[in-house]
Amino acid sequence: TDPNPIPPPNRDPSEWMLKRLQQARIKIQSRAAEVQRKQKELYDEGRREAPTYPPGAQVLVYKPIRKVGKSEKLLHRWFGPYTVIRQTTPSNYELRLGRSTRTEIVHVEQVKPFHDLTDPTPQSYDPTGTSTDLEDPPPERNQAEDESQAGLKPSATQGASTRD
């Protein structure tokens, strides 16, 4: 477009200015839509789909509590387990701690699933009908072989038994 703000001599100045303003508005709207699309792309790049928790699920809640004189990295920040009562909005859950009757509304970003570590190790499915542990027992090792492969002398306890 012509950067000259003076209208041509053969045109009405008000019509000429109105047309220029309309062209500028259209250009600005298209540029704003393009910038908005790009910003959404960059924002969504680091985001993930929020998990959903069914009623009755056990979860932990993040509470950034600080204590004077305590190291920040050693403080417990995840509390629970809480029980999911219901999903109040797409991003909020109503939770209850233990057997308490008091509930809290918590944002989904402050919630993570609770995994009970007292349960036995998970079982894998075997089509033959037998289940096996997912964790294999460690292979039996011979200390003398390990030391000789590493280029070390046999340990004193084994050396004492071979001298007899």
Coordinates of N, CA and C in Angstrom, one line a residue:
T1 N 0.8 -1.2 0.0 CA 0.0 0.0 0.0 C 0.9 1.2 0.0
D2 N 0.3 2.3 -0.4 CA 1.0 3.6 -0.5 C 1.1 4.2 0.8
P3 N 2.3 4.5 1.3 CA 2.5 5.1 2.6 C 2.1 6.6 2.7
N4 N 1.8 7.1 1.5 CA 1.5 8.5 1.4 C 0.1 8.8 2.0
P5 N 0.0 9.6 3.1 CA -1.3 9.9 3.6 C -2.1 11.0 2.9
I6 N -1.5 11.5 1.8 CA -2.2 12.6 1.1 C -3.0 11.9 0.0
P7 N -4.3 12.2 -0.1 CA -5.2 11.6 -1.1 C -4.8 12.1 -2.5
P8 N -5.1 11.3 -3.5 CA -4.8 11.7 -4.9 C -5.8 12.9 -5.2
P9 N -5.4 13.8 -6.1 CA -6.3 15.0 -6.4 C -7.6 14.6 -7.0
N10 N -7.7 13.5 -7.7 CA -9.0 13.2 -8.5 C -10.0 12.4 -7.6
R11 N -9.7 12.2 -6.3 CA -10.6 11.4 -5.5 C -11.1 12.2 -4.3
D12 N -12.2 11.7 -3.8 CA -12.8 12.4 -2.6 C -12.0 11.9 -1.4
P13 N -11.4 12.8 -0.6 CA -10.5 12.5 0.5 C -11.2 11.6 1.6
S14 N -12.5 11.8 1.9 CA -13.1 10.9 2.9 C -13.3 9.5 2.4
E15 N -13.7 9.3 1.2 CA -13.8 8.0 0.6 C -12.5 7.3 0.6
W16 N -11.5 8.0 0.1 CA -10.1 7.5 0.0 C -9.6 7.0 1.4
M17 N -9.8 7.8 2.4 CA -9.4 7.5 3.8 C -10.2 6.3 4.3
L18 N -11.5 6.2 4.1 CA -12.3 5.1 4.5 C -11.9 3.8 3.9
K19 N -11.5 3.8 2.6 CA -11.1 2.6 2.0 C -9.7 2.2 2.5
R20 N -8.8 3.1 2.8 CA -7.5 2.8 3.4 C -7.7 2.2 4.8
L21 N -8.6 2.7 5.6 CA -8.8 2.2 6.9 C -9.4 0.8 6.9
Q22 N -10.3 0.5 6.0 CA -10.9 -0.8 5.8 C -9.9 -1.8 5.4
Q23 N -9.0 -1.4 4.5 CA -7.9 -2.3 4.1 C -7.0 -2.6 5.3
A24 N -6.7 -1.6 6.0 CA -5.8 -1.8 7.2 C -6.4 -2.7 8.2
R25 N -7.7 -2.5 8.5 CA -8.4 -3.4 9.4 C -8.4 -4.8 9.0
I26 N -8.7 -5.1 7.7 CA -8.6 -6.5 7.2 C -7.2 -7.1 7.3
K27 N -6.2 -6.3 7.0 CA -4.8 -6.7 7.2 C -4.5 -7.1 8.6
I28 N -4.9 -6.2 9.5 CA -4.7 -6.4 11.0 C -5.4 -7.6 11.5
Q29 N -6.6 -7.8 11.1 CA -7.4 -9.0 11.5 C -6.8 -10.3 11.1
S30 N -6.3 -10.3 9.8 CA -5.7 -11.6 9.3 C -4.3 -11.8 10.0
R31 N -3.6 -10.8 10.3 CA -2.3 -10.9 11.0 C -2.6 -11.4 12.5
A32 N -3.6 -10.8 13.1 CA -3.9 -11.2 14.5 C -4.3 -12.7 14.5
A33 N -5.1 -13.1 13.6 CA -5.5 -14.5 13.5 C -4.3 -15.4 13.3
E34 N -3.4 -15.0 12.5 CA -2.2 -15.8 12.2 C -1.3 -15.9 13.5
V35 N -1.1 -14.8 14.2 CA -0.3 -14.7 15.4 C -1.0 -15.6 16.5
Q36 N -2.3 -15.5 16.6 CA -3.1 -16.3 17.6 C -2.9 -17.8 17.3
R37 N -3.0 -18.2 16.1 CA -2.8 -19.6 15.7 C -1.4 -20.1 16.1
K38 N -0.4 -19.3 15.8 CA 1.0 -19.6 16.1 C 1.2 -19.7 17.6
Q39 N 0.6 -18.8 18.4 CA 0.7 -18.9 19.9 C 0.0 -20.1 20.4
K40 N -1.1 -20.4 19.9 CA -1.8 -21.6 20.3 C -1.0 -22.9 20.1
E41 N -0.4 -22.9 18.9 CA 0.5 -24.0 18.5 C 1.6 -24.2 19.5
L42 N 2.3 -23.1 19.8 CA 3.4 -23.1 20.8 C 3.0 -23.5 22.2
Y43 N 1.8 -23.0 22.6 CA 1.3 -23.4 23.9 C 0.9 -24.8 24.0
D44 N 0.2 -25.3 23.0 CA -0.2 -26.7 23.0 C 0.9 -27.7 22.9
E45 N 2.1 -27.3 22.4 CA 3.2 -28.1 22.2 C 3.7 -28.8 23.5
G46 N 3.6 -28.0 24.6 CA 4.1 -28.5 25.9 C 3.0 -29.1 26.7
R47 N 1.8 -29.2 26.2 CA 0.6 -29.6 27.0 C 0.3 -31.1 26.7
R48 N -0.3 -31.7 27.7 CA -0.8 -33.1 27.4 C -2.2 -33.2 27.8
E49 N -2.9 -34.2 27.4 CA -4.3 -34.4 27.7 C -4.5 -34.6 29.2
A50 N -5.4 -34.0 29.8 CA -5.6 -34.1 31.2 C -6.1 -35.5 31.5
P51 N -5.6 -36.3 32.5 CA -6.1 -37.6 32.8 C -7.5 -37.5 33.4
T52 N -8.3 -38.5 33.3 CA -9.6 -38.6 33.9 C -9.6 -39.6 35.0
Y53 N -10.2 -39.4 36.1 CA -10.3 -40.3 37.2 C -11.7 -40.7 37.5
P54 N -12.1 -41.9 37.5 CA -13.5 -42.3 37.8 C -13.8 -42.2 39.3
P55 N -15.0 -42.0 39.7 CA -15.4 -41.9 41.1 C -14.9 -43.2 41.8
G56 N -14.3 -43.0 43.0 CA -13.8 -44.1 43.8 C -12.3 -44.3 43.6
A57 N -11.7 -43.7 42.6 CA -10.2 -43.8 42.3 C -9.4 -43.2 43.5
Q58 N -8.3 -43.8 43.7 CA -7.4 -43.2 44.8 C -6.3 -42.3 44.1
V59 N -6.1 -41.1 44.6 CA -5.2 -40.2 44.0 C -4.4 -39.5 45.1
L60 N -3.3 -38.9 44.7 CA -2.5 -38.0 45.6 C -2.7 -36.6 45.2
V61 N -2.6 -35.6 46.1 CA -2.8 -34.2 45.9 C -1.5 -33.5 46.2
Y62 N -1.1 -32.6 45.3 CA 0.1 -31.8 45.5 C -0.2 -30.5 46.3
K63 N 0.5 -30.4 47.4 CA 0.3 -29.2 48.3 C 1.7 -28.7 48.6
P64 N 2.1 -27.5 48.0 CA 3.4 -27.0 48.2 C 3.6 -26.3 49.6
I65 N 3.8 -27.1 50.6 CA 3.9 -26.6 51.9 C 5.4 -26.4 52.2
R66 N 5.7 -25.3 52.8 CA 7.1 -24.9 53.2 C 7.2 -25.0 54.7
K67 N 8.4 -25.4 55.2 CA 8.6 -25.4 56.6 C 10.0 -24.7 56.9
V68 N 9.9 -23.8 57.8 CA 11.1 -23.0 58.2 C 12.2 -24.0 58.7
G69 N 13.4 -23.9 58.2 CA 14.5 -24.7 58.7 C 14.6 -26.1 58.0
K70 N 13.7 -26.4 57.1 CA 13.7 -27.7 56.4 C 14.2 -27.5 55.0
S71 N 14.9 -28.4 54.4 CA 15.3 -28.4 53.1 C 14.1 -28.5 52.1
E72 N 14.0 -27.7 51.1 CA 12.9 -27.7 50.2 C 12.8 -29.1 49.5
K73 N 13.9 -29.6 49.1 CA 13.8 -30.8 48.3 C 13.5 -32.1 49.1
L74 N 13.5 -32.0 50.4 CA 13.2 -33.2 51.2 C 11.8 -33.2 51.8
L75 N 11.1 -32.1 51.5 CA 9.7 -32.0 52.0 C 8.8 -32.9 51.2
H76 N 7.8 -33.5 51.9 CA 6.7 -34.3 51.2 C 5.7 -33.3 50.7
R77 N 5.5 -33.4 49.4 CA 4.5 -32.4 48.8 C 3.3 -33.1 48.3
W78 N 3.3 -34.4 48.1 CA 2.1 -35.2 47.7 C 1.4 -35.8 48.9
F79 N 0.2 -35.5 49.1 CA -0.5 -36.0 50.2 C -1.7 -36.9 49.8
G80 N -2.0 -37.8 50.6 CA -3.2 -38.7 50.3 C -3.0 -40.1 50.9
P81 N -3.7 -41.1 50.4 CA -4.5 -41.0 49.2 C -5.9 -40.4 49.5
Y82 N -6.4 -39.6 48.5 CA -7.7 -39.1 48.5 C -8.6 -40.0 47.6
T83 N -9.9 -39.9 47.9 CA -10.8 -40.7 47.0 C -11.6 -39.7 46.2
V84 N -11.7 -40.0 44.9 CA -12.4 -39.1 43.9 C -13.9 -39.3 44.2
I85 N -14.6 -38.2 44.4 CA -16.0 -38.2 44.6 C -16.7 -38.1 43.3
R86 N -16.3 -37.0 42.6 CA -16.9 -36.7 41.3 C -16.1 -35.7 40.6
Q87 N -16.3 -35.6 39.2 CA -15.6 -34.5 38.4 C -16.6 -33.4 38.3
T88 N -16.2 -32.2 38.9 CA -17.1 -31.1 39.0 C -17.1 -30.3 37.6
T89 N -15.9 -30.2 37.0 CA -15.7 -29.5 35.7 C -14.7 -30.4 35.0
P90 N -14.5 -30.1 33.7 CA -13.5 -30.9 33.0 C -12.1 -30.8 33.6
S91 N -11.8 -29.8 34.4 CA -10.5 -29.7 35.0 C -10.4 -29.8 36.5
N92 N -11.6 -30.0 37.2 CA -11.6 -30.0 38.6 C -12.3 -31.3 39.1
Y93 N -11.8 -31.8 40.3 CA -12.3 -33.0 40.9 C -12.7 -32.6 42.4
E94 N -13.8 -33.3 42.8 CA -14.1 -33.2 44.2 C -13.5 -34.4 44.9
L95 N -12.7 -34.2 45.9 CA -11.9 -35.3 46.6 C -12.2 -35.3 48.1
R96 N -12.1 -36.5 48.6 CA -12.3 -36.7 50.1 C -11.1 -37.5 50.6
L97 N -10.5 -37.0 51.7 CA -9.3 -37.6 52.4 C -9.8 -38.7 53.3
G98 N -9.4 -39.9 53.1 CA -9.7 -41.0 54.0 C -11.2 -41.2 54.2
R99 N -11.6 -41.3 55.5 CA -13.0 -41.5 55.9 C -13.7 -40.2 56.3
S100 N -13.0 -39.1 56.1 CA -13.5 -37.8 56.5 C -14.7 -37.4 55.6
T101 N -15.6 -36.6 56.2 CA -16.8 -36.1 55.4 C -16.5 -34.8 54.7
R102 N -15.3 -34.2 55.0 CA -15.0 -32.9 54.3 C -14.4 -33.2 53.0
T103 N -14.8 -32.4 52.0 CA -14.3 -32.6 50.6 C -13.6 -31.4 50.2
E104 N -12.7 -31.5 49.1 CA -12.0 -30.4 48.5 C -12.2 -30.5 47.0
I105 N -12.2 -29.3 46.4 CA -12.2 -29.2 45.0 C -10.8 -28.9 44.6
V106 N -10.2 -29.8 43.7 CA -8.8 -29.7 43.3 C -8.7 -29.7 41.8
H107 N -7.8 -28.9 41.3 CA -7.5 -28.9 39.8 C -6.8 -30.1 39.4
V108 N -7.0 -30.6 38.2 CA -6.5 -31.9 37.7 C -4.9 -31.9 37.7
E109 N -4.3 -30.7 37.5 CA -2.9 -30.6 37.4 C -2.2 -30.8 38.8
Q110 N -3.0 -30.8 39.9 CA -2.5 -31.0 41.2 C -2.8 -32.4 41.7
V111 N -3.2 -33.3 40.8 CA -3.6 -34.6 41.2 C -2.8 -35.6 40.3
K112 N -2.4 -36.7 41.0 CA -1.8 -37.8 40.2 C -2.3 -39.1 40.8
P113 N -2.2 -40.2 40.1 CA -2.8 -41.5 40.6 C -2.0 -42.0 41.7
F114 N -2.7 -42.7 42.7 CA -2.0 -43.3 43.8 C -1.8 -44.8 43.5
H115 N -0.5 -45.2 43.7 CA -0.2 -46.6 43.5 C 0.1 -47.2 44.8
D116 N -0.6 -48.2 45.3 CA -0.4 -48.8 46.6 C 0.8 -49.7 46.5
L117 N 1.8 -49.5 47.2 CA 3.0 -50.3 47.2 C 2.9 -51.5 48.0
T118 N 1.9 -51.7 48.8 CA 1.7 -52.8 49.6 C 1.1 -54.0 48.8
D119 N 0.6 -53.7 47.6 CA 0.1 -54.8 46.8 C 1.3 -55.7 46.3
P120 N 1.0 -57.0 46.0 CA 2.1 -57.8 45.5 C 2.5 -57.4 44.1
T121 N 3.6 -57.9 43.6 CA 4.1 -57.5 42.3 C 3.1 -57.9 41.3
P122 N 3.0 -57.1 40.2 CA 2.0 -57.4 39.2 C 2.2 -58.8 38.5
Q123 N 1.2 -59.4 38.1 CA 1.3 -60.7 37.4 C 1.1 -60.5 35.9
S124 N 1.9 -61.2 35.1 CA 1.7 -61.2 33.7 C 0.7 -62.3 33.3
Y125 N 0.1 -62.1 32.1 CA -0.9 -63.1 31.6 C -0.2 -64.1 30.8
D126 N -0.4 -65.4 31.1 CA 0.2 -66.5 30.4 C -1.0 -67.2 29.7
P127 N -1.0 -67.4 28.4 CA -2.1 -68.1 27.7 C -2.3 -69.5 28.2
T128 N -1.3 -70.2 28.8 CA -1.5 -71.5 29.2 C -2.3 -71.6 30.5
G129 N -2.6 -70.5 31.1 CA -3.4 -70.5 32.3 C -2.7 -70.3 33.6
T130 N -1.4 -70.3 33.5 CA -0.6 -70.1 34.7 C -0.1 -68.6 34.7
S131 N 0.0 -68.0 35.8 CA 0.5 -66.6 35.9 C 1.9 -66.7 36.4
T132 N 2.7 -65.7 35.9 CA 4.1 -65.7 36.4 C 4.3 -64.3 36.9
D133 N 5.3 -64.1 37.8 CA 5.7 -62.8 38.2 C 6.4 -62.1 37.1
L134 N 6.2 -60.8 37.0 CA 6.8 -60.0 36.0 C 8.3 -59.8 36.3
E135 N 8.6 -59.8 37.6 CA 10.0 -59.6 37.9 C 10.7 -61.0 38.0
D136 N 11.7 -61.2 37.2 CA 12.5 -62.5 37.3 C 13.5 -62.4 38.4
P137 N 13.7 -63.5 39.1 CA 14.7 -63.5 40.1 C 16.1 -63.3 39.5
P138 N 17.0 -62.6 40.3 CA 18.3 -62.4 39.7 C 19.1 -63.7 39.5
P139 N 19.9 -63.8 38.4 CA 20.6 -65.0 38.2 C 21.6 -65.2 39.3
E140 N 21.9 -66.5 39.6 CA 22.9 -66.8 40.6 C 24.3 -66.5 40.0
R141 N 25.1 -65.9 40.9 CA 26.4 -65.4 40.4 C 27.5 -66.0 41.3
N142 N 28.6 -66.3 40.7 CA 29.8 -66.8 41.4 C 30.7 -65.6 41.6
Q143 N 31.0 -65.3 42.8 CA 31.8 -64.1 43.2 C 33.2 -64.2 42.6
A144 N 33.8 -65.4 42.6 CA 35.2 -65.6 42.1 C 35.2 -65.4 40.6
E145 N 34.2 -65.8 39.8 CA 34.2 -65.6 38.4 C 34.0 -64.1 38.1
D146 N 33.2 -63.4 38.9 CA 33.0 -61.9 38.7 C 34.3 -61.2 38.9
E147 N 35.1 -61.6 39.9 CA 36.3 -60.9 40.3 C 37.4 -61.2 39.2
S148 N 37.4 -62.4 38.7 CA 38.4 -62.7 37.7 C 38.1 -62.0 36.4
Q149 N 36.8 -61.9 36.1 CA 36.5 -61.2 34.8 C 36.8 -59.7 34.9
A150 N 36.7 -59.1 36.1 CA 37.0 -57.7 36.4 C 38.5 -57.5 36.5
G151 N 39.3 -58.6 36.5 CA 40.8 -58.4 36.7 C 41.2 -58.2 38.1
L152 N 40.4 -58.6 39.1 CA 40.7 -58.5 40.5 C 41.2 -59.8 41.0
K153 N 42.0 -59.7 42.1 CA 42.4 -60.9 42.8 C 41.2 -61.5 43.6
P154 N 41.2 -62.8 43.8 CA 40.1 -63.4 44.5 C 40.0 -62.8 45.9
S155 N 38.8 -62.7 46.5 CA 38.7 -62.0 47.8 C 39.4 -62.9 48.9
A156 N 39.6 -62.3 50.0 CA 40.4 -63.0 51.1 C 39.6 -64.1 51.7
T157 N 38.2 -64.1 51.6 CA 37.4 -65.2 52.2 C 37.6 -66.4 51.3
Q158 N 37.6 -66.2 50.0 CA 37.7 -67.4 49.1 C 39.2 -67.9 49.1
G159 N 40.1 -66.9 49.2 CA 41.5 -67.3 49.2 C 41.9 -68.2 50.4
A160 N 41.2 -67.9 51.6 CA 41.5 -68.6 52.8 C 41.0 -70.1 52.6
S161 N 39.9 -70.3 51.9 CA 39.3 -71.6 51.8 C 40.1 -72.5 50.8
T162 N 40.8 -71.8 49.9 CA 41.6 -72.6 48.9 C 43.0 -73.0 49.4
R163 N 43.5 -72.4 50.4 CA 44.8 -72.6 50.9 C 44.9 -73.9 51.7
D164 N 43.8 -74.5 52.2 CA 43.8 -75.7 53.0 C 44.2 -76.9 52.3

